[in-house]
XYZ file of C-alpha atoms in Angstrom:
291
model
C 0.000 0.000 0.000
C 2.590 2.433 0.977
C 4.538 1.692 -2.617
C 1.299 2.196 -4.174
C 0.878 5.900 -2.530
C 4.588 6.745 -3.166
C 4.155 5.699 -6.977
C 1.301 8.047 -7.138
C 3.288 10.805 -6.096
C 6.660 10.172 -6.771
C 7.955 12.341 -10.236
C 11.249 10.934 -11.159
C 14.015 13.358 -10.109
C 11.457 15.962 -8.387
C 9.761 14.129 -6.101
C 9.299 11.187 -3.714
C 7.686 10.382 -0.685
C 9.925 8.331 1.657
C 10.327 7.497 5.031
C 11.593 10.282 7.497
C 12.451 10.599 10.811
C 11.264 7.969 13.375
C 9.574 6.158 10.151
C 7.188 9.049 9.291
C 6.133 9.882 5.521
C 8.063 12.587 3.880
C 7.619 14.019 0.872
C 11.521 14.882 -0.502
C 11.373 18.013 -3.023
C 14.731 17.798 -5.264
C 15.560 21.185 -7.644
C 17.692 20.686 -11.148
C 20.203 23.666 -9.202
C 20.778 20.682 -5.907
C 18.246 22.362 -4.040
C 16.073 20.468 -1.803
C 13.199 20.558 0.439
C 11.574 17.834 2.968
C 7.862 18.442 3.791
C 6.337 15.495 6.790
C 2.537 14.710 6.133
C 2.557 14.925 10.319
C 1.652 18.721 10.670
C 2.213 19.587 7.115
C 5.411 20.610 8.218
C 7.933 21.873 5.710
C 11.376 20.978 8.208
C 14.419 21.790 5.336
C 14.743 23.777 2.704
C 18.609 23.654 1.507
C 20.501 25.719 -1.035
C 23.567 25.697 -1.935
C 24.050 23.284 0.709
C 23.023 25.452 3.551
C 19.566 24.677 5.651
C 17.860 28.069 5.787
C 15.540 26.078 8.300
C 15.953 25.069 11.750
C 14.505 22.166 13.766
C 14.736 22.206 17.486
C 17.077 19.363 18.984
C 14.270 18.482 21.317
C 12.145 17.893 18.590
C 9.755 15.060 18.334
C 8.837 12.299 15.343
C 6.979 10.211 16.872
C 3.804 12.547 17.437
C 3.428 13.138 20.857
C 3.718 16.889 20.109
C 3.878 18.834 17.398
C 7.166 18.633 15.079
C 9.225 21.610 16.880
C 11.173 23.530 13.815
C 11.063 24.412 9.728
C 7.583 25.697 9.156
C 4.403 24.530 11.329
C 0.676 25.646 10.703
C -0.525 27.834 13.817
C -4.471 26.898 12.530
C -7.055 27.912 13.496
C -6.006 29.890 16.204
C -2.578 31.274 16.843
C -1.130 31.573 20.155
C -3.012 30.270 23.439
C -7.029 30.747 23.552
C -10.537 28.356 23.557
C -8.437 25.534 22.407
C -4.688 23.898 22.840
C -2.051 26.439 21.723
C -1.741 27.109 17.909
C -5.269 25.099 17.012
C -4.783 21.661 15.774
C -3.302 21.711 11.909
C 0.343 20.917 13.373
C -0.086 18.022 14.988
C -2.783 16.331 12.330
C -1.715 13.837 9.409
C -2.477 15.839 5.998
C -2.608 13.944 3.044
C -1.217 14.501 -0.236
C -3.619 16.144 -2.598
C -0.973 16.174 -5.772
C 2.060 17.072 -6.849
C 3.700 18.572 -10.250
C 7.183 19.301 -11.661
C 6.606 20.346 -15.204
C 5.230 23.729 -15.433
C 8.601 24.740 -16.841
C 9.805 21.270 -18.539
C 13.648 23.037 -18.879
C 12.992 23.940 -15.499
C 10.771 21.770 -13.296
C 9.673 23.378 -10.159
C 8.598 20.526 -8.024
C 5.271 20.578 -5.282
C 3.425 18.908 -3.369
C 0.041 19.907 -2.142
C -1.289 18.588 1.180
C -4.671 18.678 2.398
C -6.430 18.641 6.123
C -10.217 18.489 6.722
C -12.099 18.870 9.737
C -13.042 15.123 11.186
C -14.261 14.350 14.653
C -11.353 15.154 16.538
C -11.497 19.205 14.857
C -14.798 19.738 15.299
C -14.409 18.933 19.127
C -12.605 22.126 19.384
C -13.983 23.860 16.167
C -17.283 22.872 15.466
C -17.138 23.364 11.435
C -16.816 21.812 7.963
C -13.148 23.187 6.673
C -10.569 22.227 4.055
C -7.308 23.734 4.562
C -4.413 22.985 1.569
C -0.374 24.285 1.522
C 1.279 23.847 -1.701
C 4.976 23.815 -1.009
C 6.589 24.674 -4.739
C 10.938 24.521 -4.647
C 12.543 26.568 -7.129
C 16.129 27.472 -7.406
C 17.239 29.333 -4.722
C 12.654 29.893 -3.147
C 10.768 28.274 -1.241
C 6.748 29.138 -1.764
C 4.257 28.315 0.139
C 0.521 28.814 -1.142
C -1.923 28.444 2.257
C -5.896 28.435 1.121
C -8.716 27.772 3.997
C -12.314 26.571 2.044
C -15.157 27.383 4.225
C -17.087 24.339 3.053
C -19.906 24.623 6.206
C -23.195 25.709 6.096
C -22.034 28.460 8.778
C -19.759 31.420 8.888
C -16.381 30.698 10.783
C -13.604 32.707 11.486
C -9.835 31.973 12.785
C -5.999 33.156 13.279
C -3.035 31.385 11.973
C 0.341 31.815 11.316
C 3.297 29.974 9.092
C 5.820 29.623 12.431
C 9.133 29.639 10.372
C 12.109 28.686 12.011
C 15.468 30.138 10.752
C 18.330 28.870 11.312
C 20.847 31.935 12.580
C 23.144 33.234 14.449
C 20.951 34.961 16.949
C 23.673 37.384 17.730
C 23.814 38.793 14.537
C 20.419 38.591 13.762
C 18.988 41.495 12.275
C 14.911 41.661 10.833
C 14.813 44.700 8.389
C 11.860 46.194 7.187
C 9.820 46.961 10.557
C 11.160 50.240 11.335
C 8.432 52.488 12.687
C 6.041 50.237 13.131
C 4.117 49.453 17.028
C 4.295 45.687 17.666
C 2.546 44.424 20.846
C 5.357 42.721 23.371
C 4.250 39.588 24.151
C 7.237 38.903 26.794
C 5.397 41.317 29.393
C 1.882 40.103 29.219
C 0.761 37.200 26.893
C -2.667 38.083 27.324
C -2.428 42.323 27.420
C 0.761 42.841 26.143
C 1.670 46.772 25.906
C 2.266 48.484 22.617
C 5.561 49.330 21.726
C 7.412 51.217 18.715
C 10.602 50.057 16.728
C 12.034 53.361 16.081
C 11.969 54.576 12.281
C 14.787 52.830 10.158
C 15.550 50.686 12.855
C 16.484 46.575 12.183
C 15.166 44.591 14.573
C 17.666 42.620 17.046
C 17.300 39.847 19.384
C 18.973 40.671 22.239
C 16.401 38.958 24.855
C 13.410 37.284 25.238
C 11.310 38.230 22.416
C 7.969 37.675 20.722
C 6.865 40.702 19.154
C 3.753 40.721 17.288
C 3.661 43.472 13.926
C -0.016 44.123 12.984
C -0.307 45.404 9.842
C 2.941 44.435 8.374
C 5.043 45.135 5.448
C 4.740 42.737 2.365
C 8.416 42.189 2.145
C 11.086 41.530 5.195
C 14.634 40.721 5.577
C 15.946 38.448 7.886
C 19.921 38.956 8.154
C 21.007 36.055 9.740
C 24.500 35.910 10.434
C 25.332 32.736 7.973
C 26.057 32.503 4.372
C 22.401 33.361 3.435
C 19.968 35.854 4.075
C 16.324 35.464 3.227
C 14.246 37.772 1.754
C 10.126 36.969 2.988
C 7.479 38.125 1.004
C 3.999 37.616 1.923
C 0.749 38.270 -0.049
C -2.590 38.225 1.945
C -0.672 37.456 5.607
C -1.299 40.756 7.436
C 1.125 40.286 10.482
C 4.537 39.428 11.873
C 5.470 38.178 14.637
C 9.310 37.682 15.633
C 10.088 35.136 18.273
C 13.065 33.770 20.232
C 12.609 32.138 23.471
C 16.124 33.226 25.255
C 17.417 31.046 27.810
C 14.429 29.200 28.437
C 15.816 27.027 25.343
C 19.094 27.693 26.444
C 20.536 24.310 23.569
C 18.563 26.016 20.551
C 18.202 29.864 21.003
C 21.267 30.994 19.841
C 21.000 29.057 16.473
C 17.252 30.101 15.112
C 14.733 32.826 14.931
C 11.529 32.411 14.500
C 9.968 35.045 11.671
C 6.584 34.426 11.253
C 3.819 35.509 8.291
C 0.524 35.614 10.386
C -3.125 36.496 10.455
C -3.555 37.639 14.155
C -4.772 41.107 14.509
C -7.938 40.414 12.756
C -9.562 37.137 12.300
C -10.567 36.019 9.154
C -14.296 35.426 8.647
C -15.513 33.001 5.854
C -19.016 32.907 5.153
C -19.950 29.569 3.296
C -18.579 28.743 0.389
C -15.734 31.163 0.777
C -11.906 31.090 0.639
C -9.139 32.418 1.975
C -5.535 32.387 0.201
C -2.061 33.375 1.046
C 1.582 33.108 -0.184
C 5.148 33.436 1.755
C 7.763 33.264 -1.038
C 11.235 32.520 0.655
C 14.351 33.604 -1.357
C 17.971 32.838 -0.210
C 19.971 35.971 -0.633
């Protein structure tokens, strides 16, 4: 059975689904340039993205693959809530099996950019904690030196919903010399003081952000395009389209073994939840690009 799935989705050269981490599927995305990608159907979790031999991604060293938590690292779903609330922190979509809707490598045949799609739908274990009818897809497309990923929520209830969510990225870094460009001026809300009324602040005008402490800093209303210096061979330029917030974590020394090698730069849809009548969709794009 499981050679049967894998020969539906494997493309020669582009893509295969293997066997991960602790046994878990994996779906392996392999550029013409050497690029690579590794996506787990366990949390639809996108946990590498290499170019040029360098993983822009980070995955905890406490993380888990047997799935008695979510997978801790690369990119998880915070769906359909982000952050702590009516149900268990970050909703449900990271630590749910997705399936694989499809995948493609030939819409340039010179140039095959291969993806996989993955799918979640509500069952009886969702609608314990969000009573609704949903189908929530990521398309994960490699290309030579980006990673996109295409998020779309279908309201496909007979009642209007509404949620949060976030794409949690992990980078690896240098923390030290981590710098966040592009959200000078802005007010963020600081998290670190009170999770549940945190006080506005302001990064001055022009100013990078640095992680010099604790910090989870939530942007509302922020810029389409970021850069994350981050101390290593690569930067990354992230651009979002239809993600309205930011949010910029690093735990400190409460993970004193992983915080000084990742920061967490996240597209999100906090401020404002998103309301779907039925019938309705929601779609978004982050577009990674090593730099």
């Amino acid at each position: 059975r499981a050679a049967a799935r894998a020969a539906a989705v494997d493309i020669e050269g582009s893509v295969a689904l293997t066997e991960g981490r602790e046994g878990l599927p994996m779906v392996r995305l392999t550029h013409v340039s050497g690029s690579e990608a590794e996506v787990y159907l366990f949390g639809g979790v996108c946990t590498s993205w290499t170019v040029g031999g360098e993983d822009l991604l980070y995955v905890r060293p406490d993380a888990k693959f047997d799935k008695s938590k979510p997978i801790s690292g690369g990119i998880p779903h915070c769906f359909p809530q982000f952050g702590p609330g009516e149900m268990q922190q970050h909703g449900f979509a990271r630590n749910l099996d997705w399936e694989v809707a499809s995948t493609s490598a030939d819409v340039n045949p010179d140039d095959p950019e291969p993806c996989v799609e993955l799918v979640l739908k509500d069952n009886e274990y969702t609608r314990a904690m969000f009573d609704y009818s949903f189908t929530a897809a990521l398309a994960v497309t490699l290309k030579a030196d980006q990673l996109v990923c295409d998020m779309r929520v279908v309201n496909t209830d007979s009642k209007e919903f509404d949620f949060t969510a976030a794409l949690h990225t992990y980078f690896a870094a240098n923390v030290g010399d981590v710098r966040v460009e592009g959200l000078g001026g802005l007010s963020y809300l600081d998290k670190t003081v009170d999770v549940n009324n945190p006080p506005t602040k302001e990064l001055a005008e022009g100013a990078a952000l640095a992680i010099e402490k604790e910090t989870d800093s939530v942007f509302l209303g922020a810029p389409d395009e970021l850069t994350l210096r981050t101390g290593r061979k690569s930067d990354v330029e992230i651009m979002q389209q239809g993600w309205n917030d930011a949010v910029v974590w690093n735990p400190w020394d409460s993970m004193p073994d992983s915080y000084p090698h990742f920061v967490c730069v996240e597209c999100a849809k906090v401020g404002t939840p998103e309301k779907l009548a039925p019938g309705e969709s929601w779609t978004s794009t982050m577009t990674l690009s090593a730099a």
